[in-house]
Amino acid sequence: MPDLDLSADVVTLTRQLVDIESVSRNEQAIADAVEAALSSYDHLSVLRRGHTVVARTDLGRGERVVIAGHLDTVPVNANLPSRYEERPDGDLLHGLGTCDMKGGDAVILRLAAGISEPVRDVTFILYEAEEIDSEFNGLNLLSQSDPGLMEADFAILMEPSNAEVEAGCQGTLRLEVRTTGERAHSARSWRGVNAIHGAAEILGRLNGYEPRKPLIDGLEYHEGLNAVGISGGVAGNVIPDECVVEVNHRFAPDRSEAEAEAFVREFFAGYDVRLTDSAPGALPGLDLPAAKAFIEAVGREVNPKFGWTDVARFTSLGIPAVNFGPGDPMLAHKQEEFVPVEHLRRCERQLTDWLTGVVG
Amino acid sequence: MPDLDLSADVVTLTRQLVDIESVSRNEQAIADAVEAALSSYDHLSVLRRGHTVVARTDLGRGERVVIAGHLDTVPVNANLPSRYEERPDGDLLHGLGTCDMKGGDAVILRLAAGISEPVRDVTFILYEAEEIDSEFNGLNLLSQSDPGLMEADFAILMEPSNAEVEAGCQGTLRLEVRTTGERAHSARSWRGVNAIHGAAEILGRLNGYEPRKPLIDGLEYHEGLNAVGISGGVAGNVIPDECVVEVNHRFAPDRSEAEAEAFVREFFAGYDVRLTDSAPGALPGLDLPAAKAFIEAVGREVNPKFGWTDVARFTSLGIPAVNFGPGDPMLAHKQEEFVPVEHLRRCERQLTDWLTGVVG
């Protein structure tokens, strides 16, 4: 089993985590290492569920905060092991997961190991399978198996957000919009009905889409409606009888999933629309006292989160939650992902100050 | 290996052939059965090239005719095994390949087995992979490996033509019309350029296409321009950076391949157009003596051939050729394809009369 040294510098620890390959469904090694490393600290109670590790303080503080990060990554893309780059404008750590999100995980492990008497009780959660279908998601499974472990006054998800606070998140719907036609030999095409030609109007409507950009709690969201896939065709000499356009709708958190679905059904009126996946957005909740206090304590600007994150899971449990983690979210899932070393240090410092009562 | 009984009735034999599934690139079983069945007749020399079977008489007649059919079919579409339907207006045989073109193949096998001393020497060719790219086409491969086997004074292709003579054929071009964009996470779609949305205009132009219908040797042709495939998409949360529309253009035989290519390049001006496959049309050639003689002998009306067939391959070798086979070409590649039993019997009778000297 690879050893993790939680007393090492946050950059060294990030590298150790990155160099344990942990593509979704292959988190055993990293979860074993995390569990073993945390278990040696007496101020933590450590539990394991699948490849999800939970470490809690229980000091009877008046407030409890969850700080969470996922241990899995998207597939390897010739970007392991990690690589350190010294640069005059700030050093970078390159490699799969540096940004999404082992940099955040390293900060979590540093806080868990290093702060034995936090001013707020903390539940640290390092979980499996965030990058794949939500049925495997460790946080989702934990909320079903041990709902008590999710209880908190506030939650911080250390997803990459440029070491700034990103509040709320947009919801996401996936749908298939389908045209049907009638097959015929392409030499006598006038005897059939071409379903691919029929998709012209679907793509035309998408081109005419005007995104809503609602302002919520002072944050400007930005919706999206995009074809993310298209397929049709039977053979090179057959008029195709079906064409499927796969559409992804990202909707601001002032709309429910049902409202978003109604919107896309209206938008594609006249076509066969099938919903294939759906996740709600999360309102920023910046008016809630715990969120306000955290933001004041870290003294950072707040931005809207466009992508969907597990923040929405906490919101649906009634727990205010924000994203706050090292790394540029634009680099997530990109081959060239990296994390600025300065982000790692800044997140560690600010959260340490907040948990030890230096601020907040 | 399935057994074929070449002494059985042409309908029974058609059913036997249909019930051996032989989608393009899966012709081994049917070719094995055909080769084995033909090899038991002493008046034939049988050769095998890939999954193409050639059987020849060599009686030193003054004339040689090629009679050819392909053994493959388009993909199965819940239309196997075969099904016989008794009807007051004429019985039908239903199923994949009944029309295109195992009915014709059965006639060929009946002629090959049953006529040991034809008045004209005959080269029977049962070949693979007609329904896919011409690089796999058995007749094309044979013309390269054994050009001597293709030599003849006249050729009959038993492609479905309602048991009438169809002369000439339209040419066919396949091309890819491509849009490019720029990837981005679909939660921030405005950072990318959606290549699928960009294909709307391509489909729009296809919807506006007006076909030419030129009159050649008294026969009216009918061109076509159709999307036969479309694909695009990277992942459910990525703005796609490429979309490819596969287009099939069918052009009348008064245009060369180069003229047809110039037309599609002009039609899709502004887009990346790549030619992937091309085959010339064939002028009807009804003024050539061998064609005239056959048409007089079978005494049938002549129609234009819309589909591309391997007739063009013979025409390009300087061999006059016609289509004459059972089944309605409109039903080729349709799920509900069938062949009228009367067509099978009529084609067999007329070709038997012509090969045994009863007519012509």
XYZ file of C-alpha atoms in Angstrom:
720
model
C 0.000 0.000 0.000
C 1.373 3.469 -0.887
C 2.179 5.567 2.200
C 0.784 9.068 2.604
C 2.663 11.502 4.820
C 0.085 13.951 6.177
C 2.807 15.981 7.903
C 4.437 16.716 4.542
C 3.980 19.986 2.712
C 0.617 20.295 0.862
C 2.413 20.192 -2.520
C 4.254 16.984 -1.664
C 1.034 15.456 -0.393
C -0.828 16.458 -3.570
C 1.869 14.705 -5.635
C 1.577 11.572 -3.501
C -2.184 11.501 -4.087
C -1.871 12.214 -7.821
C 0.660 9.429 -8.266
C -1.805 6.862 -6.904
C -3.889 6.267 -10.055
C -7.566 6.344 -9.060
C -9.787 6.468 -12.115
C -13.449 6.015 -11.097
C -14.137 2.412 -9.944
C -10.448 1.959 -9.147
C -10.267 3.866 -5.857
C -9.299 0.986 -3.548
C -5.575 1.835 -3.292
C -6.083 5.546 -2.655
C -8.922 4.948 -0.181
C -6.790 2.398 1.705
C -3.914 4.896 1.912
C -6.194 7.737 3.043
C -7.913 5.564 5.643
C -4.595 4.301 7.056
C -3.079 7.783 7.212
C -6.075 9.343 8.992
C -6.445 6.431 11.424
C -3.178 7.312 13.147
C -4.641 10.598 14.491
C -6.365 10.227 17.862
C -8.495 13.343 17.497
C -10.338 11.784 14.541
C -12.933 9.014 14.365
C -12.450 7.324 11.020
C -15.059 5.262 9.166
C -14.989 3.518 5.828
C -17.931 2.869 3.494
C -16.938 1.236 0.198
C -14.064 3.427 -0.950
C -15.358 6.471 0.864
C -13.512 7.567 4.021
C -15.068 9.787 6.696
C -13.025 11.389 9.506
C -14.775 13.433 12.222
C -13.837 15.517 15.192
C -16.303 15.390 18.062
C -15.457 18.218 20.406
C -19.014 19.299 21.168
C -18.625 22.581 19.324
C -21.764 24.591 18.597
C -21.297 24.225 14.874
C -20.350 21.415 12.474
C -18.967 21.814 8.976
C -18.501 19.189 6.262
C -15.396 19.537 4.101
C -15.506 17.111 1.193
C -13.623 16.026 -1.894
C -13.784 13.105 -4.296
C -10.862 10.711 -4.714
C -11.539 9.550 -8.270
C -10.448 11.059 -11.577
C -11.514 10.865 -15.205
C -9.530 8.341 -17.322
C -5.763 8.607 -17.636
C -4.776 10.536 -20.761
C -0.973 10.266 -20.852
C -0.872 12.664 -17.903
C 0.624 10.607 -15.055
C 2.817 10.724 -13.011
C 2.757 14.280 -11.724
C 5.303 16.816 -12.898
C 6.488 19.919 -11.026
C 7.246 23.051 -13.023
C 9.111 26.033 -11.589
C 7.950 29.275 -13.179
C 8.815 32.898 -12.514
C 5.088 33.757 -12.243
C 4.355 30.925 -9.825
C 5.111 27.195 -9.775
C 2.662 24.637 -11.162
C 1.978 20.993 -10.445
C 0.898 19.115 -13.583
C -0.894 15.796 -13.956
C -4.227 13.999 -13.874
C -6.201 15.050 -10.803
C -3.911 17.904 -9.765
C -6.807 20.261 -10.495
C -9.844 17.934 -10.257
C -9.362 17.409 -7.343
C -6.454 15.892 -5.496
C -5.112 19.342 -4.703
C -8.319 19.891 -2.743
C -8.031 16.423 -1.200
C -4.489 17.225 -0.005
C -5.742 20.388 1.685
C -8.490 18.340 3.378
C -5.973 15.772 4.650
C -3.635 18.512 5.910
C -6.500 20.166 7.833
C -7.727 16.851 9.242
C -4.279 15.811 10.463
C -2.968 19.163 11.576
C -5.820 20.784 13.485
C -6.610 18.684 16.519
C -8.835 21.253 18.207
C -10.800 23.138 15.541
C -13.197 25.852 16.757
C -15.963 24.174 14.750
C -16.442 20.418 14.616
C -15.539 19.056 11.218
C -16.640 16.037 9.168
C -14.029 15.375 6.496
C -15.351 13.219 3.621
C -13.100 11.770 0.919
C -15.354 9.872 -1.468
C -15.422 7.632 -4.487
C -16.929 7.823 -7.973
C -17.920 11.435 -8.484
C -16.947 11.441 -12.168
C -19.441 8.774 -13.245
C -23.168 8.019 -12.919
C -24.578 9.269 -9.643
C -25.665 5.748 -8.629
C -21.974 5.100 -7.794
C -21.277 8.484 -6.193
C -19.823 7.966 -2.699
C -21.532 11.046 -1.267
C -24.852 9.881 -2.649
C -24.330 6.391 -1.193
C -23.278 7.852 2.170
C -26.392 10.024 2.345
C -28.432 6.821 1.947
C -26.440 4.495 4.234
C -25.471 6.975 6.981
C -27.561 10.145 6.699
C -26.339 11.206 10.147
C -22.786 11.554 8.837
C -23.932 14.183 6.351
C -25.500 16.421 9.004
C -23.865 19.823 9.269
C -24.537 23.545 9.514
C -22.469 24.265 6.435
C -20.564 22.355 3.759
C -17.507 23.169 1.698
C -16.835 21.184 -1.455
C -13.233 21.547 -2.488
C -13.951 21.272 -6.232
C -11.635 23.509 -8.284
C -12.845 27.092 -8.171
C -9.623 29.088 -8.526
C -9.340 29.239 -4.723
C -12.347 31.541 -4.775
C -15.791 30.883 -3.367
C -18.244 29.691 -6.004
C -21.792 29.552 -4.774
C -24.724 27.479 -5.933
C -24.582 25.465 -9.095
C -26.565 25.083 -12.271
C -28.716 22.035 -12.875
C -28.325 19.751 -15.843
C -30.755 17.830 -18.029
C -29.886 15.414 -20.789
C -32.420 14.564 -23.431
C -32.742 12.923 -26.794
C -34.637 14.728 -29.521
C -35.592 12.346 -32.274
C -36.827 12.512 -35.840
C -38.250 9.550 -37.654
C -38.566 8.899 -41.362
C -38.899 5.963 -43.674
C -36.116 3.853 -45.112
C -35.650 3.502 -48.851
C -32.798 2.750 -51.191
C -30.854 5.963 -51.706
C -31.051 5.444 -55.488
C -34.792 6.058 -55.186
C -34.724 8.438 -52.285
C -38.081 9.965 -53.185
C -39.729 6.769 -51.950
C -38.465 7.292 -48.391
C -38.428 10.087 -45.817
C -34.984 11.240 -44.693
C -34.856 11.515 -40.879
C -31.452 13.255 -40.927
C -32.785 15.991 -43.201
C -35.633 16.279 -40.695
C -33.112 17.199 -37.975
C -32.260 20.479 -39.739
C -35.055 22.222 -37.850
C -33.857 20.870 -34.475
C -30.364 22.258 -35.090
C -31.904 25.470 -36.423
C -33.802 25.955 -33.168
C -30.620 25.315 -31.164
C -28.864 27.976 -33.226
C -31.638 30.403 -32.353
C -31.496 29.681 -28.608
C -31.041 32.731 -26.397
C -29.649 31.834 -22.962
C -31.239 33.215 -19.818
C -28.752 34.893 -17.510
C -30.660 35.385 -14.279
C -29.207 37.297 -11.349
C -29.572 35.306 -8.125
C -28.221 36.602 -4.783
C -26.153 39.058 -6.819
C -24.549 36.323 -8.964
C -25.131 36.152 -12.704
C -25.789 32.629 -13.949
C -25.649 31.650 -17.596
C -27.781 28.867 -19.015
C -26.959 26.704 -21.996
C -28.718 24.452 -24.486
C -26.448 22.396 -26.682
C -26.342 19.392 -28.903
C -23.615 17.193 -27.398
C -24.159 14.315 -29.798
C -25.922 13.449 -33.025
C -26.323 10.141 -34.766
C -28.249 8.748 -37.660
C -27.730 6.483 -40.600
C -28.298 2.869 -41.547
C -25.926 2.258 -44.443
C -24.306 4.275 -47.208
C -27.133 3.525 -49.624
C -30.149 3.723 -47.347
C -32.331 6.739 -46.618
C -32.178 6.837 -42.799
C -35.363 6.424 -40.797
C -34.078 7.840 -37.500
C -31.861 10.648 -36.282
C -31.173 11.322 -32.607
C -29.846 14.622 -31.299
C -28.493 14.363 -27.754
C -28.992 17.658 -25.970
C -27.583 18.956 -22.697
C -29.453 21.773 -20.970
C -27.727 23.630 -18.144
C -30.199 25.669 -16.140
C -29.803 28.303 -13.465
C -30.798 27.349 -9.902
C -33.911 29.543 -9.909
C -35.554 26.805 -11.987
C -36.516 23.348 -10.752
C -35.848 20.223 -12.783
C -39.553 20.124 -13.659
C -39.460 23.716 -14.901
C -36.343 23.019 -16.935
C -37.979 19.955 -18.450
C -41.081 21.940 -19.336
C -38.848 24.513 -21.026
C -37.061 21.971 -23.238
C -40.307 20.198 -24.119
C -41.784 23.522 -25.204
C -38.568 24.456 -27.031
C -38.634 21.224 -29.027
C -42.424 21.144 -29.449
C -43.406 18.838 -32.277
C -40.498 16.457 -31.713
C -40.142 13.253 -29.772
C -38.242 14.336 -26.601
C -36.925 11.752 -24.116
C -35.263 12.763 -20.851
C -32.208 10.594 -20.119
C -30.581 12.262 -17.096
C -31.375 15.058 -14.715
C -29.821 16.765 -11.684
C -31.157 19.843 -9.923
C -29.255 23.080 -9.499
C -28.488 24.592 -6.098
C -29.389 28.116 -5.060
C -26.378 30.072 -3.801
C -27.924 30.492 -0.334
C -25.618 33.416 0.373
C -28.155 34.899 2.771
C -27.774 31.960 5.155
C -25.720 32.886 8.255
C -23.162 30.058 7.960
C -22.438 30.910 4.328
C -22.187 34.623 5.089
C -19.775 33.999 7.948
C -17.519 31.798 5.857
C -17.362 34.259 3.006
C -16.573 37.114 5.378
C -13.909 34.984 7.031
C -12.093 34.047 3.849
C -12.693 37.546 2.487
C -12.898 36.424 -1.110
C -15.049 37.437 -4.020
C -17.975 35.135 -4.722
C -18.704 33.811 -8.212
C -21.543 31.713 -9.581
C -20.808 28.023 -10.253
C -21.847 27.117 -13.778
C -21.044 23.418 -13.620
C -23.021 20.916 -11.610
C -21.298 19.747 -8.400
C -22.217 17.788 -5.293
C -22.988 21.145 -3.665
C -26.489 20.440 -4.986
C -26.652 17.313 -2.853
C -26.087 19.311 0.349
C -28.499 22.001 -0.735
C -31.190 19.368 -1.230
C -30.548 18.238 2.377
C -31.079 21.818 3.534
C -27.381 22.405 4.246
C -25.874 25.601 2.821
C -22.811 24.724 0.780
C -20.181 26.369 -1.419
C -17.358 25.309 -3.723
C -13.946 26.478 -2.595
C -10.891 24.711 -3.935
C -7.554 25.057 -5.704
C -7.304 24.882 -9.500
C -9.045 26.425 -12.481
C -12.347 24.629 -13.195
C -11.749 25.243 -16.919
C -8.854 22.766 -16.705
C -10.919 19.969 -15.204
C -11.044 16.937 -17.544
C -8.424 18.449 -19.821
C -5.286 16.496 -20.603
C -3.100 19.434 -19.626
C -4.668 19.968 -16.199
C -2.498 21.501 -13.498
C -2.844 23.297 -10.193
C -0.999 26.486 -9.209
C 1.013 25.848 -6.048
C -0.141 29.205 -4.747
C -3.790 27.963 -4.836
C -2.881 24.959 -2.689
C -1.155 27.112 -0.101
C -3.853 29.794 -0.100
C -6.714 27.313 0.400
C -4.814 25.533 3.176
C -3.978 28.816 4.923
C -7.465 30.298 4.719
C -9.230 27.174 5.888
C -6.694 26.735 8.697
C -7.331 30.301 9.845
C -11.080 29.720 9.745
C -10.984 26.385 11.578
C -8.583 27.624 14.246
C -10.473 30.829 14.914
C -7.852 33.246 13.544
C -10.696 34.571 11.387
C -14.480 34.059 11.497
C -22.469 -25.974 -43.564
C -26.061 -25.415 -44.802
C -26.939 -27.578 -47.805
C -28.359 -26.085 -50.984
C -30.469 -28.288 -53.245
C -30.060 -26.905 -56.775
C -32.580 -29.405 -58.118
C -35.281 -27.944 -55.878
C -37.887 -25.513 -57.141
C -36.610 -21.902 -57.549
C -38.827 -20.726 -54.656
C -37.489 -23.367 -52.290
C -33.958 -22.518 -53.339
C -34.559 -18.792 -52.792
C -35.754 -19.563 -49.268
C -32.672 -21.674 -48.594
C -30.442 -18.774 -49.669
C -32.410 -16.171 -47.708
C -32.244 -18.239 -44.534
C -28.429 -18.220 -44.645
C -27.785 -14.781 -43.113
C -25.148 -13.059 -45.260
C -24.870 -9.391 -44.334
C -21.871 -7.834 -46.139
C -18.563 -9.139 -44.710
C -20.330 -12.228 -43.400
C -20.633 -14.189 -46.663
C -18.459 -17.171 -45.772
C -21.306 -19.584 -44.995
C -23.343 -18.761 -48.092
C -20.292 -18.799 -50.375
C -19.228 -22.171 -48.952
C -22.715 -23.563 -49.611
C -22.850 -22.148 -53.152
C -19.371 -23.423 -54.002
C -20.118 -26.906 -52.660
C -23.442 -27.131 -54.504
C -22.009 -26.017 -57.865
C -18.927 -28.227 -57.552
C -21.016 -31.384 -57.926
C -21.907 -30.547 -61.554
C -19.416 -31.879 -64.094
C -20.354 -29.406 -66.839
C -19.108 -26.497 -64.710
C -15.590 -25.392 -63.778
C -15.871 -23.791 -60.359
C -13.423 -21.300 -58.871
C -13.411 -19.437 -55.593
C -11.874 -16.021 -54.894
C -12.488 -14.772 -51.350
C -16.237 -15.274 -50.939
C -16.893 -14.944 -54.655
C -17.758 -18.096 -56.598
C -17.392 -18.395 -60.394
C -18.836 -21.309 -62.388
C -18.218 -21.555 -66.158
C -19.255 -23.721 -69.040
C -16.613 -24.148 -71.712
C -18.324 -25.642 -74.748
C -16.536 -23.538 -77.377
C -19.729 -21.630 -78.261
C -19.348 -18.532 -80.451
C -20.688 -16.278 -77.708
C -20.160 -15.962 -73.949
C -22.513 -14.289 -71.479
C -21.902 -13.376 -67.859
C -24.865 -13.819 -65.513
C -24.074 -12.354 -62.110
C -25.556 -11.703 -58.690
C -24.262 -10.655 -55.292
C -24.605 -12.877 -52.232
C -24.594 -10.211 -49.531
C -27.424 -8.188 -48.020
C -27.854 -4.984 -46.064
C -28.118 -5.433 -42.256
C -30.811 -7.606 -40.744
C -33.844 -5.576 -39.701
C -36.089 -8.095 -37.953
C -36.836 -9.617 -41.371
C -35.382 -13.107 -41.141
C -36.111 -15.965 -41.599
C -38.120 -15.969 -44.839
C -41.904 -16.202 -44.816
C -44.146 -17.498 -47.576
C -47.487 -15.804 -48.165
C -50.236 -17.284 -50.299
C -52.302 -14.578 -51.979
C -55.129 -14.689 -54.471
C -53.249 -12.206 -56.712
C -49.977 -14.144 -56.592
C -47.870 -15.641 -53.813
C -45.022 -13.691 -52.212
C -41.818 -14.669 -50.471
C -40.919 -12.215 -47.696
C -37.604 -11.599 -45.943
C -34.213 -9.904 -46.109
C -32.652 -10.527 -49.502
C -35.720 -12.057 -51.135
C -35.750 -9.063 -53.474
C -32.128 -7.810 -53.267
C -31.092 -10.299 -54.546
C -31.240 -13.888 -53.481
C -34.218 -14.449 -55.786
C -31.887 -13.581 -58.659
C -29.146 -15.749 -57.147
C -31.544 -18.702 -56.983
C -32.370 -18.253 -60.680
C -28.637 -18.173 -61.465
C -28.026 -21.375 -59.496
C -30.979 -23.103 -61.192
C -29.635 -22.132 -64.650
C -26.085 -23.159 -63.780
C -27.121 -26.558 -62.427
C -29.917 -27.367 -64.854
C -28.571 -26.417 -68.300
C -25.572 -28.593 -69.065
C -25.375 -27.622 -72.748
C -26.343 -23.984 -73.175
C -26.307 -22.541 -76.707
C -24.078 -19.736 -75.453
C -21.210 -20.304 -73.017
C -22.008 -18.857 -69.618
C -19.896 -17.470 -66.790
C -22.008 -17.491 -63.632
C -20.650 -15.164 -60.911
C -21.991 -15.121 -57.346
C -20.064 -12.473 -55.498
C -19.485 -10.841 -52.143
C -19.816 -7.349 -50.722
C -21.884 -5.424 -53.244
C -23.752 -3.465 -50.580
C -20.675 -1.741 -49.127
C -17.631 0.207 -50.314
C -16.499 -0.841 -53.758
C -13.033 -1.735 -52.438
C -14.664 -4.891 -51.014
C -16.894 -5.615 -54.028
C -16.288 -9.159 -55.262
C -16.820 -8.270 -58.919
C -14.386 -5.389 -58.629
C -11.809 -7.653 -56.951
C -12.350 -10.331 -59.602
C -11.810 -7.838 -62.439
C -8.429 -7.051 -60.845
C -7.302 -10.580 -59.908
C -8.720 -12.496 -62.895
C -9.705 -10.100 -65.683
C -10.035 -13.072 -68.076
C -12.990 -14.378 -66.064
C -14.904 -11.165 -66.745
C -14.584 -11.413 -70.529
C -17.902 -11.779 -72.321
C -19.984 -10.503 -75.223
C -22.834 -9.508 -72.987
C -23.637 -9.424 -69.285
C -26.846 -9.781 -67.345
C -26.961 -8.594 -63.777
C -29.856 -10.133 -61.913
C -30.460 -7.131 -59.679
C -34.173 -6.638 -58.935
C -35.880 -4.962 -61.874
C -39.432 -6.321 -61.708
C -38.385 -9.104 -64.090
C -38.113 -6.416 -66.777
C -35.007 -5.222 -68.538
C -33.511 -2.119 -66.954
C -30.832 -0.446 -68.952
C -27.950 1.783 -67.911
C -27.582 2.930 -64.351
C -27.021 6.054 -62.359
C -23.625 6.841 -60.881
C -23.001 7.290 -57.181
C -20.720 9.500 -55.131
C -20.218 9.351 -51.395
C -18.793 12.302 -49.562
C -18.295 13.633 -46.077
C -19.292 17.197 -45.374
C -17.690 18.348 -42.173
C -18.054 21.173 -39.686
C -15.465 21.953 -37.059
C -15.794 23.805 -33.789
C -14.016 24.058 -30.494
C -14.440 21.856 -27.437
C -15.508 23.277 -24.084
C -17.272 21.984 -20.986
C -21.006 22.114 -21.673
C -21.525 24.000 -18.389
C -19.656 26.901 -20.048
C -20.728 26.293 -23.629
C -20.091 29.896 -24.670
C -16.381 29.180 -24.394
C -16.561 26.688 -27.268
C -18.017 26.480 -30.770
C -20.632 23.784 -31.343
C -19.850 21.856 -34.542
C -23.184 20.002 -34.478
C -25.099 23.296 -34.438
C -22.938 24.263 -37.422
C -24.382 21.369 -39.422
C -27.856 22.958 -39.501
C -27.006 24.798 -42.721
C -25.756 21.604 -44.416
C -29.046 19.854 -43.665
C -30.909 22.988 -44.708
C -29.256 22.936 -48.133
C -30.109 19.242 -48.525
C -33.736 20.045 -47.774
C -33.674 22.628 -50.579
C -32.166 20.294 -53.205
C -34.065 19.999 -56.530
C -33.252 16.794 -58.487
C -32.430 16.765 -62.241
C -34.468 14.280 -64.326
C -32.730 14.043 -67.725
C -34.094 11.958 -70.664
C -31.441 9.615 -72.171
C -32.157 7.118 -75.021
C -35.822 7.682 -74.277
C -35.452 6.746 -70.601
C -36.100 9.285 -67.815
C -33.503 9.204 -65.017
C -33.958 10.793 -61.565
C -31.037 12.105 -59.505
C -30.779 12.303 -55.698
C -28.759 13.986 -52.963
C -29.164 12.651 -49.438
C -27.592 12.523 -46.021
C -27.142 8.825 -45.284
C -25.291 9.306 -42.010
C -24.474 11.927 -39.412
C -22.230 11.752 -36.392
C -20.788 14.095 -33.844
C -20.192 14.291 -30.115
C -17.404 13.773 -27.597
C -19.155 13.203 -24.265
C -22.385 14.220 -22.607
C -20.756 17.272 -21.008
C -18.529 18.466 -23.859
C -19.324 20.920 -26.655
C -18.446 18.898 -29.778
C -15.683 20.099 -32.073
C -16.623 18.046 -35.143
C -19.722 16.905 -36.984
C -19.628 14.779 -40.117
C -22.544 14.463 -42.528
C -22.181 11.522 -44.891
C -23.874 12.300 -48.191
C -24.784 10.073 -51.108
C -25.305 11.655 -54.538
C -26.910 9.599 -57.296
C -26.361 11.100 -60.752
C -27.757 10.300 -64.181
C -25.384 8.674 -66.709
C -25.136 11.822 -68.857
C -22.754 13.163 -66.184
C -19.248 11.912 -65.525
C -17.942 11.319 -62.006
C -15.894 14.526 -62.337
C -18.982 16.542 -63.300
C -20.922 15.048 -60.408
C -18.098 15.880 -58.005
C -17.966 19.471 -59.269
C -21.707 19.714 -58.651
C -21.521 18.558 -55.004
C -18.492 20.754 -54.267
C -20.417 23.757 -55.574
C -23.546 22.678 -53.699
C -21.654 22.508 -50.382
C -19.467 25.535 -51.095
C -17.952 26.855 -47.869
C -17.739 23.426 -46.219
C -14.974 20.866 -45.951
C -16.013 18.212 -48.535
C -14.163 14.893 -48.804
C -14.995 12.336 -51.467
C -15.010 8.820 -49.992
C -16.377 6.662 -52.786
C -17.322 7.088 -56.388
C -18.680 4.953 -59.200
C -19.634 6.123 -62.676
C -23.067 5.683 -64.205
C -23.592 3.632 -67.340
C -25.338 4.915 -70.435
C -28.181 2.618 -71.467
C -26.333 1.434 -74.631
C -29.550 0.144 -76.149
C -28.122 0.536 -79.649
C -25.463 -2.185 -79.093
C -26.286 -5.437 -81.008
C -25.957 -7.878 -78.073
C -28.275 -5.727 -75.928
C -30.785 -5.376 -78.766
C -30.790 -9.132 -79.379
C -31.404 -9.999 -75.721
C -34.211 -7.487 -75.401
C -35.896 -8.846 -78.519
C -35.484 -12.406 -77.248
C -37.092 -11.780 -73.857
C -39.576 -9.400 -75.477
C -39.891 -7.070 -72.489
C -40.262 -3.350 -72.034
C -37.085 -1.433 -71.129
C -36.883 0.944 -68.159
C -34.113 3.194 -66.813
C -32.132 1.901 -63.834
C -31.979 4.449 -61.015
C -29.732 2.529 -58.711
C -26.071 2.051 -59.334
C -25.355 -1.533 -60.178
C -22.353 -3.445 -61.295
C -23.715 -3.023 -64.833
C -21.462 0.036 -64.855
C -18.445 -2.158 -64.235
C -19.141 -4.183 -67.380
C -19.913 -1.047 -69.378
C -16.535 0.373 -68.386
C -14.906 -2.870 -69.651
C -16.685 -2.372 -72.991
C -19.183 -5.191 -72.335
C -22.837 -4.334 -72.959
C -24.883 -5.194 -69.895
C -28.419 -4.919 -68.546
C -30.226 -5.536 -65.296
C -32.869 -8.242 -65.433
C -33.993 -9.843 -62.205
C -36.946 -10.716 -59.999
C -38.305 -8.298 -57.399
C -39.297 -4.665 -57.241
C -36.172 -2.468 -56.883
C -38.260 -0.081 -54.784
C -38.329 -2.750 -52.090
C -34.565 -3.206 -51.977
C -33.189 -2.252 -48.531
C -36.670 -1.924 -47.067
C -37.612 -3.910 -44.010
C -40.686 -5.319 -45.733
C -38.879 -6.510 -48.863
C -40.390 -9.472 -50.708
C -40.282 -11.091 -54.123
C -43.324 -12.191 -56.136
C -43.076 -15.901 -56.859
C -44.219 -15.166 -60.397
C -41.076 -13.026 -60.955
C -38.827 -15.902 -59.910
C -40.537 -18.305 -62.293
C -40.690 -15.818 -65.175
C -36.971 -14.927 -64.943
C -36.017 -18.574 -64.738
C -38.236 -19.518 -67.709
C -37.124 -16.676 -69.968
C -33.427 -17.142 -69.283
C -33.769 -20.908 -69.699
C -35.452 -20.355 -73.078
C -32.711 -17.945 -74.125
C -29.829 -20.184 -72.973
C -31.317 -23.346 -74.503
C -32.091 -21.705 -77.851
C -35.900 -21.784 -77.560
C -35.745 -18.027 -78.224
C -32.960 -15.743 -79.513
